[in-house]
Coordinates of C-alpha atoms in Angstrom, one line a residue:
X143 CA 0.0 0.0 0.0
X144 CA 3.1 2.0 0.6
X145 CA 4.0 2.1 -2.8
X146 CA 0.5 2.6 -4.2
X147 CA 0.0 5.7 -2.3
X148 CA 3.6 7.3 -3.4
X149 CA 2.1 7.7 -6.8
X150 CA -0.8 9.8 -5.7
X151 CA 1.7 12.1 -3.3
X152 CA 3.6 12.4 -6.7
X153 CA 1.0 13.7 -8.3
X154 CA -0.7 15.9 -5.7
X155 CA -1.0 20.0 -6.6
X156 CA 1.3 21.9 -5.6
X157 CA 0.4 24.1 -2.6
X158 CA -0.3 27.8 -3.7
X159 CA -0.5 30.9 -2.0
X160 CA -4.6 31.6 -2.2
X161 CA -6.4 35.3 -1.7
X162 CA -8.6 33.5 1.2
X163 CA -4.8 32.9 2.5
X164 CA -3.6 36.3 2.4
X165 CA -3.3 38.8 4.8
X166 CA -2.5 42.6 5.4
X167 CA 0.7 41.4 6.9
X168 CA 4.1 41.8 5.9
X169 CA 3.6 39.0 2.5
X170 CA 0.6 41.6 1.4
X171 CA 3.1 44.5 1.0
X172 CA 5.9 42.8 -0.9
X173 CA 5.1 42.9 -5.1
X174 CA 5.5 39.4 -5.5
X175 CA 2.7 38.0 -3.3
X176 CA 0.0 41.2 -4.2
X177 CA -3.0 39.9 -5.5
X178 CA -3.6 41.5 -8.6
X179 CA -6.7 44.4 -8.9
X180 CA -9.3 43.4 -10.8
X181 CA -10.7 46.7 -12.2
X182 CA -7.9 47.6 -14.1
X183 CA -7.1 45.9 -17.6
X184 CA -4.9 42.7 -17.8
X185 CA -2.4 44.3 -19.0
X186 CA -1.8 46.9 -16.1
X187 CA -2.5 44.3 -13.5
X188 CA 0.1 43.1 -11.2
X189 CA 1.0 39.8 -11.7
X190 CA 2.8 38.0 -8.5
X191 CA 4.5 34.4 -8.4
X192 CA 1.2 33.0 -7.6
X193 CA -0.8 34.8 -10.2
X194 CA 1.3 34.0 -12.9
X195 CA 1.5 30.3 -12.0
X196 CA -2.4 29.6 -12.1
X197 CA -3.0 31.9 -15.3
X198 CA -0.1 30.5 -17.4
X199 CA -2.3 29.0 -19.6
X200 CA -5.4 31.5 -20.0
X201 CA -3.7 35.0 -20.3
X202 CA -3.2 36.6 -23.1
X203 CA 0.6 36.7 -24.7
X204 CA 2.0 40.0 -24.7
X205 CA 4.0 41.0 -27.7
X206 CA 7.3 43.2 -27.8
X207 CA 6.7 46.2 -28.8
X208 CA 8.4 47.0 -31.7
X209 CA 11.4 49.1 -32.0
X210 CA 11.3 52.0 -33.8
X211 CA 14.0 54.1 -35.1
X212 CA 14.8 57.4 -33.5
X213 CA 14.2 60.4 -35.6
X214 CA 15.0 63.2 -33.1
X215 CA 11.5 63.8 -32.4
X216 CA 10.3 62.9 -28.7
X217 CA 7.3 60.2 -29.2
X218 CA 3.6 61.8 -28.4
X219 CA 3.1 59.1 -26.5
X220 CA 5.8 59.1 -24.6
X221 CA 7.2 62.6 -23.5
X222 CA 10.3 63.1 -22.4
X223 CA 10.2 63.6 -18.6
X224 CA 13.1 65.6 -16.4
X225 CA 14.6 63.3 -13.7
X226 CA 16.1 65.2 -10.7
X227 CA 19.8 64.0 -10.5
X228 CA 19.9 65.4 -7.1
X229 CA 22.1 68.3 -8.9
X230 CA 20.9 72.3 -8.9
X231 CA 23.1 75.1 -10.5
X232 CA 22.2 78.5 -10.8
X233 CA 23.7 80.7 -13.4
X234 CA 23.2 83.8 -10.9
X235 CA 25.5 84.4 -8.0
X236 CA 26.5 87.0 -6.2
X237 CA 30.2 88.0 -7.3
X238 CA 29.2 87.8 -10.8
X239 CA 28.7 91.1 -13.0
X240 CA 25.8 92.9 -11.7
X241 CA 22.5 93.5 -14.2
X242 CA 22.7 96.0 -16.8
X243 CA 22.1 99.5 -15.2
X244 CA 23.1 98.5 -11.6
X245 CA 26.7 98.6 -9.5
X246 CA 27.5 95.7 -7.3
X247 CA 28.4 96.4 -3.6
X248 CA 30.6 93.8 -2.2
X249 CA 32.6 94.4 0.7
X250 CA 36.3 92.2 1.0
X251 CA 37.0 91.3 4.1
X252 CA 40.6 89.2 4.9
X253 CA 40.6 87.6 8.0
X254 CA 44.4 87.3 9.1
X255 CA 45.3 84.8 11.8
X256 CA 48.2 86.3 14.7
X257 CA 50.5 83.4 15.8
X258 CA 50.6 83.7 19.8
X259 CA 53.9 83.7 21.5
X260 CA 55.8 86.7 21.5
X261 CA 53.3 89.7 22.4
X262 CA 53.2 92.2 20.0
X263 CA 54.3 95.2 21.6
X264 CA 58.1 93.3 23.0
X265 CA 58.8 93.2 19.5
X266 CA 59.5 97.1 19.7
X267 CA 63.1 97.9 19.5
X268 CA 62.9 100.1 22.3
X269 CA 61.7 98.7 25.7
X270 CA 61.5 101.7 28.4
X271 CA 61.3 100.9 32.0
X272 CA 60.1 103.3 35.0
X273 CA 61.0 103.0 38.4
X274 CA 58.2 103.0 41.5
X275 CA 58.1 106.6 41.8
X276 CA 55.9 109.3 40.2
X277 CA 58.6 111.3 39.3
X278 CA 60.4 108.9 37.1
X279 CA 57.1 108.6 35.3
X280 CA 55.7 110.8 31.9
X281 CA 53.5 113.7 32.5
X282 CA 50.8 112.0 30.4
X283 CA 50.7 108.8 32.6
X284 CA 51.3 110.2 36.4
X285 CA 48.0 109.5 38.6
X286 CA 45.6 112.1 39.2
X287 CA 44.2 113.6 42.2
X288 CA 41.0 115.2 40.9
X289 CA 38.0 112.8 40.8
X290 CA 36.6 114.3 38.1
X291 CA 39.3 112.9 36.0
X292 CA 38.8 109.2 37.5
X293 CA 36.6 107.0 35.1
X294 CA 32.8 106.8 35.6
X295 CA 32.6 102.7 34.8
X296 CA 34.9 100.0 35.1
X297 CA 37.4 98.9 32.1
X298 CA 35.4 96.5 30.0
X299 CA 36.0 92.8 30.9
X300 CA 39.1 91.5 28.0
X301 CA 37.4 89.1 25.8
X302 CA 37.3 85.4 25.9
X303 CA 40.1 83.7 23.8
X304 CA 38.3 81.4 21.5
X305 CA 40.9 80.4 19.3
X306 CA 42.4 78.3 22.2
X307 CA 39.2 76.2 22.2
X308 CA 38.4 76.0 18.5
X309 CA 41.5 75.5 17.0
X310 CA 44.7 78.0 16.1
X311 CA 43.8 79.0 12.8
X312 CA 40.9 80.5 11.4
X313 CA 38.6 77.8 11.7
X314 CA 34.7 77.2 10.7
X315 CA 33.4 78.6 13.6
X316 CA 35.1 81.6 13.0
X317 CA 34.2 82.4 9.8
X318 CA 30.5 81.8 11.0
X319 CA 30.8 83.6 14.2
X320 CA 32.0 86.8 11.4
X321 CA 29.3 86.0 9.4
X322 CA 26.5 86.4 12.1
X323 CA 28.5 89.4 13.2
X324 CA 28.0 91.4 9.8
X325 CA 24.5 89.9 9.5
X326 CA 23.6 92.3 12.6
X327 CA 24.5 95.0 10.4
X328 CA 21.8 97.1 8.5
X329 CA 21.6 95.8 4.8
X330 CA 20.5 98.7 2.0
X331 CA 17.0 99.2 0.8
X332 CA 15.5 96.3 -1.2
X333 CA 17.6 93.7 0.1
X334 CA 16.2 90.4 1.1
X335 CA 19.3 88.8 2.6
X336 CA 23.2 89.0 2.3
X337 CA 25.3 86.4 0.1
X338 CA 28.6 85.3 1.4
X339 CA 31.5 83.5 0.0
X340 CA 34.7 82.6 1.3
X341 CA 38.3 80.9 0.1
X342 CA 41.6 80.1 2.0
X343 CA 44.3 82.0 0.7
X344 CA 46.9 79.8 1.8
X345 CA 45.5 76.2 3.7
X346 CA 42.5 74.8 2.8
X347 CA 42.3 73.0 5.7
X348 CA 44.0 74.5 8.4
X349 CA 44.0 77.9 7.2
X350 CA 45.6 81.1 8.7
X351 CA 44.7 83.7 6.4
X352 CA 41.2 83.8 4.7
X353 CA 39.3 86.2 1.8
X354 CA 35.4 86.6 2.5
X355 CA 33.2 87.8 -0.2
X356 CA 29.9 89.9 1.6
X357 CA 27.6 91.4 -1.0
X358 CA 26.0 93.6 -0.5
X359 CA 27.9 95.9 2.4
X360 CA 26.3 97.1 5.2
X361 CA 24.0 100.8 4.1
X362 CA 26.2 103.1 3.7
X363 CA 24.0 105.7 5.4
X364 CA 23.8 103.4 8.7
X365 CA 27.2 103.3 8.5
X366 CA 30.2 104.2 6.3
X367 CA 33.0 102.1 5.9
X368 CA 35.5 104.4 8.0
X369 CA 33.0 103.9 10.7
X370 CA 32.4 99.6 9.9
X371 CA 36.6 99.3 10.5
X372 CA 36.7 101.0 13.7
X373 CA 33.1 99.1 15.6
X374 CA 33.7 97.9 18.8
X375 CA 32.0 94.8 17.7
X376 CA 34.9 94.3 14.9
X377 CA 37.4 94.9 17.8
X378 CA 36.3 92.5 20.1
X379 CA 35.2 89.8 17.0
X380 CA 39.3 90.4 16.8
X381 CA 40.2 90.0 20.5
X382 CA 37.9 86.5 20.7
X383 CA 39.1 85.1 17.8
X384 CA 43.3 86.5 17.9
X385 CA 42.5 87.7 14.0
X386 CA 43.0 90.9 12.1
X387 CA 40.4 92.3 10.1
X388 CA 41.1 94.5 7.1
X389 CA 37.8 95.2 5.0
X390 CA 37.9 96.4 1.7
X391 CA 35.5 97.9 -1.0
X392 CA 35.9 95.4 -3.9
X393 CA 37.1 97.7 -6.5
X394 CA 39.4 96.9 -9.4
X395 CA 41.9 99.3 -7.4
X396 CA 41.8 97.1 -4.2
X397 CA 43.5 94.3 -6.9
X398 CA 45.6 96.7 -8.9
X399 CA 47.7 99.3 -6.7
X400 CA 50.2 101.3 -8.5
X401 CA 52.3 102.7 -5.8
X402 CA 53.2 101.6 -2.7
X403 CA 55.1 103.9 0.3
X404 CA 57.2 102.4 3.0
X405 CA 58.1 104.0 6.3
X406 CA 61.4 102.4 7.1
X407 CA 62.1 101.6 10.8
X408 CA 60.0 99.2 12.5
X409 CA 59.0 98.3 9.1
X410 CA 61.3 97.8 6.4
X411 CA 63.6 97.3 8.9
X412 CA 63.1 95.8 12.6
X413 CA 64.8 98.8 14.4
X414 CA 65.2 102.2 15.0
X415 CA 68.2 103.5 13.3
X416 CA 68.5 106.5 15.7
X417 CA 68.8 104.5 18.9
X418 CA 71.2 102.2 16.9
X419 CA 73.6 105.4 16.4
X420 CA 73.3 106.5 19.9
X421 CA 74.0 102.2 21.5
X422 CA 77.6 103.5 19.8
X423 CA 78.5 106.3 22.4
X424 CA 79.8 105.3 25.6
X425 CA 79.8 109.0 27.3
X426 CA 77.8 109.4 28.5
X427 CA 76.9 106.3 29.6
X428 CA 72.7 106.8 30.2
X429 CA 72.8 108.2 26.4
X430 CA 70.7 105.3 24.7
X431 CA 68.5 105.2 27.2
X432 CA 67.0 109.1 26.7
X433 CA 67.4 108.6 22.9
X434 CA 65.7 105.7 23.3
X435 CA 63.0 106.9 25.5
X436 CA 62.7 110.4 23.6
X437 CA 61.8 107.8 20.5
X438 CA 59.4 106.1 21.9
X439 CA 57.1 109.0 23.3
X440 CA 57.4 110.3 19.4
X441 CA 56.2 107.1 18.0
X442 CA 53.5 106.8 20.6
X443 CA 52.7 110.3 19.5
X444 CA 53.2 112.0 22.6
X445 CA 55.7 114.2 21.3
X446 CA 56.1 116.0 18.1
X447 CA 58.3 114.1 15.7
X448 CA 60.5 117.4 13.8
X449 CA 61.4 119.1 17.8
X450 CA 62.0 115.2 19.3
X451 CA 63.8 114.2 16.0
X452 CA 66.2 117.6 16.0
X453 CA 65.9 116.8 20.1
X454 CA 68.1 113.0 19.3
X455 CA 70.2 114.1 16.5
X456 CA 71.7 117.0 18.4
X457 CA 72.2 114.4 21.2
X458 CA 74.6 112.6 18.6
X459 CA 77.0 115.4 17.8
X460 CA 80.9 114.5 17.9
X461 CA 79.9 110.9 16.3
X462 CA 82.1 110.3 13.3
X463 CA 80.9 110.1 10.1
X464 CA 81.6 106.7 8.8
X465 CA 79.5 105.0 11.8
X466 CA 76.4 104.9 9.4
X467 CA 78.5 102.7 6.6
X468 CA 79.2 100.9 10.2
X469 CA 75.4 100.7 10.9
X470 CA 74.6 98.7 6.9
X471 CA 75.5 95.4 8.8
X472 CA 73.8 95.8 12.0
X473 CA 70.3 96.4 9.8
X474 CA 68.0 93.5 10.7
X475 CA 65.6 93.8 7.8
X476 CA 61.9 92.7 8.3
X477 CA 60.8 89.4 7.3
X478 CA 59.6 88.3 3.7
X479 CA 60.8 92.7 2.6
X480 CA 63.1 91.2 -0.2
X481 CA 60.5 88.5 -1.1
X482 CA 57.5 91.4 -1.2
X483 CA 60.0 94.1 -3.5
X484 CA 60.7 91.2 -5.8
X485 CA 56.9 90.6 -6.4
X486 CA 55.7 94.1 -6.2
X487 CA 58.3 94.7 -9.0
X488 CA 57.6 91.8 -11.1
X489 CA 53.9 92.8 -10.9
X490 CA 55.3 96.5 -12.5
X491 CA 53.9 98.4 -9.4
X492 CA 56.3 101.5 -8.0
X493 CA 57.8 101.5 -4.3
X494 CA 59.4 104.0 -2.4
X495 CA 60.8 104.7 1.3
X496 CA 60.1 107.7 3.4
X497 CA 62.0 107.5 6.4
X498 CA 61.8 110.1 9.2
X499 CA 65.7 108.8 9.7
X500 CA 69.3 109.0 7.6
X501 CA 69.8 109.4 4.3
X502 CA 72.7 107.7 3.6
X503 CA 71.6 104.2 5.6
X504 CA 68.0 104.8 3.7
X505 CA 69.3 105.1 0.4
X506 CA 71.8 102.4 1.0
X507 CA 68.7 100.0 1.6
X508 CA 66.7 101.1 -1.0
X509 CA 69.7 100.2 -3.5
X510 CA 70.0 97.1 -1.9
X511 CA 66.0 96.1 -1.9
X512 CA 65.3 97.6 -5.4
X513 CA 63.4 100.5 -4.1
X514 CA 62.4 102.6 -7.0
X515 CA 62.0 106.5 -4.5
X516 CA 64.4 106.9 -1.1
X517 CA 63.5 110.1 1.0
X518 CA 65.1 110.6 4.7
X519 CA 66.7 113.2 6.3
X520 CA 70.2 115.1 5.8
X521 CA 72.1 115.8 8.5
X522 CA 75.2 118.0 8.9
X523 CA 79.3 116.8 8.4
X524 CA 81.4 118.7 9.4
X525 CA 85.3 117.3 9.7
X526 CA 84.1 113.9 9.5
X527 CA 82.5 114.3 12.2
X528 CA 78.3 114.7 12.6
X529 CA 77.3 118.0 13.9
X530 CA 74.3 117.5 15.6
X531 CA 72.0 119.3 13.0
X532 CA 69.6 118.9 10.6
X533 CA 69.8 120.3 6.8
X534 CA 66.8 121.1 5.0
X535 CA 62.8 120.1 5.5
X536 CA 62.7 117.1 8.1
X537 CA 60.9 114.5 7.0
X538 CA 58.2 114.3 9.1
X539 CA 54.2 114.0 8.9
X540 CA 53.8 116.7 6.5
X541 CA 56.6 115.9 5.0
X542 CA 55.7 112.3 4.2
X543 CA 52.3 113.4 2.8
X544 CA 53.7 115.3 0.8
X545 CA 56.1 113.7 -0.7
X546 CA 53.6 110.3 -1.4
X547 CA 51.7 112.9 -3.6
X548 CA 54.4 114.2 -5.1
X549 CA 55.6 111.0 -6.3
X550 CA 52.3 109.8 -7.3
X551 CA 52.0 112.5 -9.4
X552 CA 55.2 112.0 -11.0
X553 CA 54.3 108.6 -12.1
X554 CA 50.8 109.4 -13.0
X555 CA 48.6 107.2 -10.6
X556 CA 46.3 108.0 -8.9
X557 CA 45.7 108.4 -4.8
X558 CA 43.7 105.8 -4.7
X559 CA 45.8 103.3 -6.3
X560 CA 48.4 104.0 -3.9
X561 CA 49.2 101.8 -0.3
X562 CA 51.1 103.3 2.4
X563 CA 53.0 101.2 4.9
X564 CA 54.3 102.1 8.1
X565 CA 54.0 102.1 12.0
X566 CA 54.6 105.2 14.3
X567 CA 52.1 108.4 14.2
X568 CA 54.5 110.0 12.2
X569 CA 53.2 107.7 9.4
X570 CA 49.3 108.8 9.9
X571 CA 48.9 112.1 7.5
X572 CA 50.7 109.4 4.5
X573 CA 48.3 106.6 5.0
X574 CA 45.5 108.6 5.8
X575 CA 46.1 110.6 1.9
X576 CA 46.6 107.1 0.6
X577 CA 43.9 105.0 -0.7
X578 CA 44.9 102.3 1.6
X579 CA 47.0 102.5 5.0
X580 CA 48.2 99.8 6.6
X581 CA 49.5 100.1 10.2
X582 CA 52.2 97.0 10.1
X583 CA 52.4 95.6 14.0
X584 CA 52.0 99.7 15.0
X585 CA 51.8 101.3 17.9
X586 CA 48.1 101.9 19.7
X587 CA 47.1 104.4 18.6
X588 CA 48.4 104.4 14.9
X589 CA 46.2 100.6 14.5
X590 CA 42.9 102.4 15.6
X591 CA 43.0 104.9 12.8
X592 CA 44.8 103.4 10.2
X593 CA 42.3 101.6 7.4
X594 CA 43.7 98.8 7.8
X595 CA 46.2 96.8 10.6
X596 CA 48.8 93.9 10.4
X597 CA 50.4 92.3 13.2
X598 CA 52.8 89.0 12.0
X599 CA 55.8 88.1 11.3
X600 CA 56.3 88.4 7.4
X601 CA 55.4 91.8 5.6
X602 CA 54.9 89.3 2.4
X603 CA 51.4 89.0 4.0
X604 CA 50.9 92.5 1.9
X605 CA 49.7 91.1 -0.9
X606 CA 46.9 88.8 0.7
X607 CA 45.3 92.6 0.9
X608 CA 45.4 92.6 -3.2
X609 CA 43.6 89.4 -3.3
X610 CA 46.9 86.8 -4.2
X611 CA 47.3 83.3 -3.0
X612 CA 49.8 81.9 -1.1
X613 CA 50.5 79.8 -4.7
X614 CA 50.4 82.5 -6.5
X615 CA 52.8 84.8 -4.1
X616 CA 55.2 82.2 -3.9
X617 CA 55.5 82.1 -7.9
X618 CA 56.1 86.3 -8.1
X619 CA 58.5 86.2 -5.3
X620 CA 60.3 83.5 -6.9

C-alpha cells in the first residue's frame, strides 16, 4: 500500500498561496505576493509568483513592442520627462557682473590669523622701564588727584580667547561667528538677505589667512566704511578670535595698486636706526636710554616728531661720520621685505621709502632692496664728524604726505591706487592721503585709525590685501 500511495503524493497540486490565504501582513506589501486588482485591464495588473503560476495558460501573450528608429522627435506618446539628479546650478551668484544698469556692492574682508607667542608690543626695539616713583614717570601717565578725572565705569571685561578652544587657525566657527556678526549690520533698501562667499588663501584645511566675499555691504547711510573698521564689535570679534580684520570695497583698485610707500624703521627694517647710532657712544653712559626713551614717546605720539627728531640728532653730535656705513651690517631687515619688492616689481607696481631717519643708511637700503624713490633726512658733516644738526625740510608727517603725492604725481597714478605702509604716528597724515593704510604691527594708537592693521611676522602678508594666493605669491617672489 506504501507504494500505491507514493504515486498519488507524486501527483498531488502543488500548494499555492490563495487570496482567502492572504493577509494585510508583511507578504501583502511585498510585489510578488500582491494579488492582482481586478478593475484595471490585464495588462496593467500586477501579476505575483502565484498569479502567474495559475493563469499561465489563459492570459493573453503580450507581444514586444516594436522598436522604432529614433528620428530626433520625442514620441507623443511618450514625452520626455526631467529626472532630478539630485544636482541644482544657478547661473546667478553674487560676485558675478551685476544686471545691466546697476553697480555691485561687495565688501572684501581678509581675516588674518596672529600666531601667539611673543606679544606684539616686546617686538619694539625700544623697551622703556620706569622706576616706582611718580617722578620717574611721563606727565601723560602720572595719577591724578581730581576725581573728576577718575573713570565713571569699570574697564570692560578682556574678551574670551576662543581660538584656544576651537583651534589655532581660522577655523569654521570663526568664519560663521564673522558671518553672524555682519549679518547684525543694517543691509541697504530692497535687500532680502546678504550672500557670502569665502576661500583660504593659503590652507585649505588648516587655514591662517582667509578672503570673505559679503555682497552687499552694510548701508552706507547706517554706516560708512570708515566707521564699519573702527566698531567695537569688529574689535572685540578680533580680540575673541586673535584675528586681524582688514575690510575692503571690492574695486578693481583694491587688486591693482600702482604705488606703494614704506616707512622704514619698524617696518622695512626691525629697528630704529637713531637708537642704533646713539647704543655707539659710551659717554655718557645713560645716552641710549634718553634717545631711546625720547623715540618712543614720538612714535607713541606724545611728542612732536621734527622738535624730538632735532631733540636726538643734536644728542649725537661728535659721532664720526663713517658709523652709518658701520650701521649697513647691523640692519636687521623685516621678514619676507626682499621676497614682497621682488613681487611688487615683477607685478610693475612703484615702491618708495620715506623714512623720518638718515639718508645715507635709507638710500643704501633702497639700493640694496630695489626701491624705485628713497627720501630721509640730511644731516650736517662737518670734519668727518656729525654736527648734531639737521639740513633742510625734516621728513616728518607733512613731509611724508607730501612727498607720497608728489611722487604719485610724477608717475601718473592716482591716490587711490596708492598703499602706504608704516607704523609710528609720524606715518598717519601718508596713510590717511593714501587710498589704503596699513599700520604693520603699529603702535596703539596708529592701529585704531589706520584703514587697515597687520600684526605678524612676514610683511609678504601685503599682498593677501590685493587678493593673491599663497600659490600665487610664492610664484612672483620667486
Amino acid at each position: 500500500m506504501a507504494d500505491q500511495a507514493s504515486p498519488a503524493k507524486q501527483n498531488a497540486a502543488r500548494p499555492q498561496l490563495t487570496s482567502s490565504m492572504r493577509s494585510s501582513s508583511y507578504l501583502s506589501d511585498h510585489q510578488q505576493y500582491r494579488p492582482p486588482r481586478q478593475d484595471q485591464p490585464w495588462q496593467d495588473q500586477f501579476h505575483g509568483i502565484d498569479t502567474v503560476v495559475e493563469d499561465s495558460g489563459n492570459s493573453p501573450r503580450l507581444h514586444a513592442k516594436p522598436i522604432l528608429p529614433f528620428n530626433g522627435v520625442p514620441s507623443d506618446e511618450n514625452p520626455p520627462t526631467v529626472v532630478d539628479s539630485g544636482l541644482s546650478h544657478s547661473y546667478s551668484h553674487p560676485n558675478c557682473a551685476p544686471r545691466a544698469g546697476q553697480k555691485s556692492d561687495r565688501l572684501i574682508a581678509t581675516l588674518f590669523y596672529k600666531p601667539r607667542g611673543e606679544d606684539q608690543a616686546s617686538r619694539s626695539p625700544v623697551k622703556t622701564t620706569f622706576a616706582d616713583s611718580n617722578e620717574s614717570l611721563p606727565a601723560n601717565l602720572a595719577p591724578t588727584t581730581d576725581p573728576k578725572e577718575y573713570p565713571l565705569e569699570p574697564p570692560t571685561q578682556e574678551s574670551e580667547h576662543l581660538d584656544h578652544i576651537y583651534g589655532s587657525y581660522i577655523s569654521p566657527l570663526c568664519i560663521t561667528s564673522f558671518l553672524h556678526l555682519m549679518s547684525s549690520f543694517p543691509l541697504p533698501r530692497d535687500v532680502d538677505e546678504p550672500h557670502s562667499s569665502h576661500r583660504c588663501l593659503d590652507n585649505q584645511e588648516q587655514p591662517r589667512i582667509v578672503e570673505l566675499t559679503l555682497s552687499p555691504a552694510p548701508a552706507p547711510e547706517y554706516l560708512s566704511l570708515d566707521d564699519l573698521r573702527k566698531h567695537e564689535m569688529i574689535y572685540r570679534f578680533e580680540q575673541e578670535w586673535n584675528v586681524d580684520v582688514i575690510l575692503q570695497r571690492d574695486t578693481v583698485w583694491r587688486r591693482h595698486p600702482r604705488l606703494i610707500v614704506f616707512d622704514m624703521d619698524s617696518t622695512l627694517i626691525t629697528q630704529e636706526v637713531i637708537d642704533l647710532l646713539a647704543d655707539h657712544i659710551k659717554d655718557p653712559p645713560d645716552l641710549p636710554a634718553r634717545v631711546a626713551e625720547i623715540t618712543h614717546r614720538a612714535m607713541m605720539g606724545e611728542l612732536e616728531f621734527e622738535a624730538s627728531f632735532r631733540e636726538r640728532v643734536a644728542l649725537l653730535k661728535g659721532l664720526p661720520a663713517t658709523l652709518f656705513e658701520d650701521l649697513r651690517p647691523v640692519l636687521d631687515v623685516t621678514k619676507g621685505v626682499p621676497e614682497l619688492i621682488r613681487a611688487l616689481k615683477r607685478l610693475g607696481i612703484k615702491t618708495a621709502v620715506l623714512s623720518g631717519g638718515f639718508q645715507p643708511l635709507t638710500g643704501w637700503l633702497a639700493g640694496q632692496l630695489g626701491i624705485d624713490y628713497a627720501y630721509a633726512n640730511q644731516v650736517v658733516i662737518e670734519n668727518e664728524k656729525l654736527t648734531g644738526e639737521v639740513q633742510g625740510i625734516i621728513v616728518g608727517k607733512e613731509r611724508k604726505r607730501d612727498l607720497l603725492v608728489e611722487i604719485a604725481s610724477k608717475e601718473g597714478i592716482e591716490l587711490s591706487q596708492v598703499v602706504a605702509v608704516g607704523d609710528g604716528a609720524n606715518d598717519l597724515l601718508m596713510m590717511d592721503k593714501a587710498g589704503l593704510g596699513v599700520a604693520w604691527n603699529a603702535k596703539p594708537r596708529v592701529q585704531m585709525e589706520a584703514n587697515a592693521r597687520l600684526n605678524g611676522e612676514s610683511l609678504l602678508d601685503l599682498l593677501h590685501l590685493f587678493g593673491f594666493s599663497g600659490e600665487e605669491i610664492q610664484a612672483l617672489a620667486a
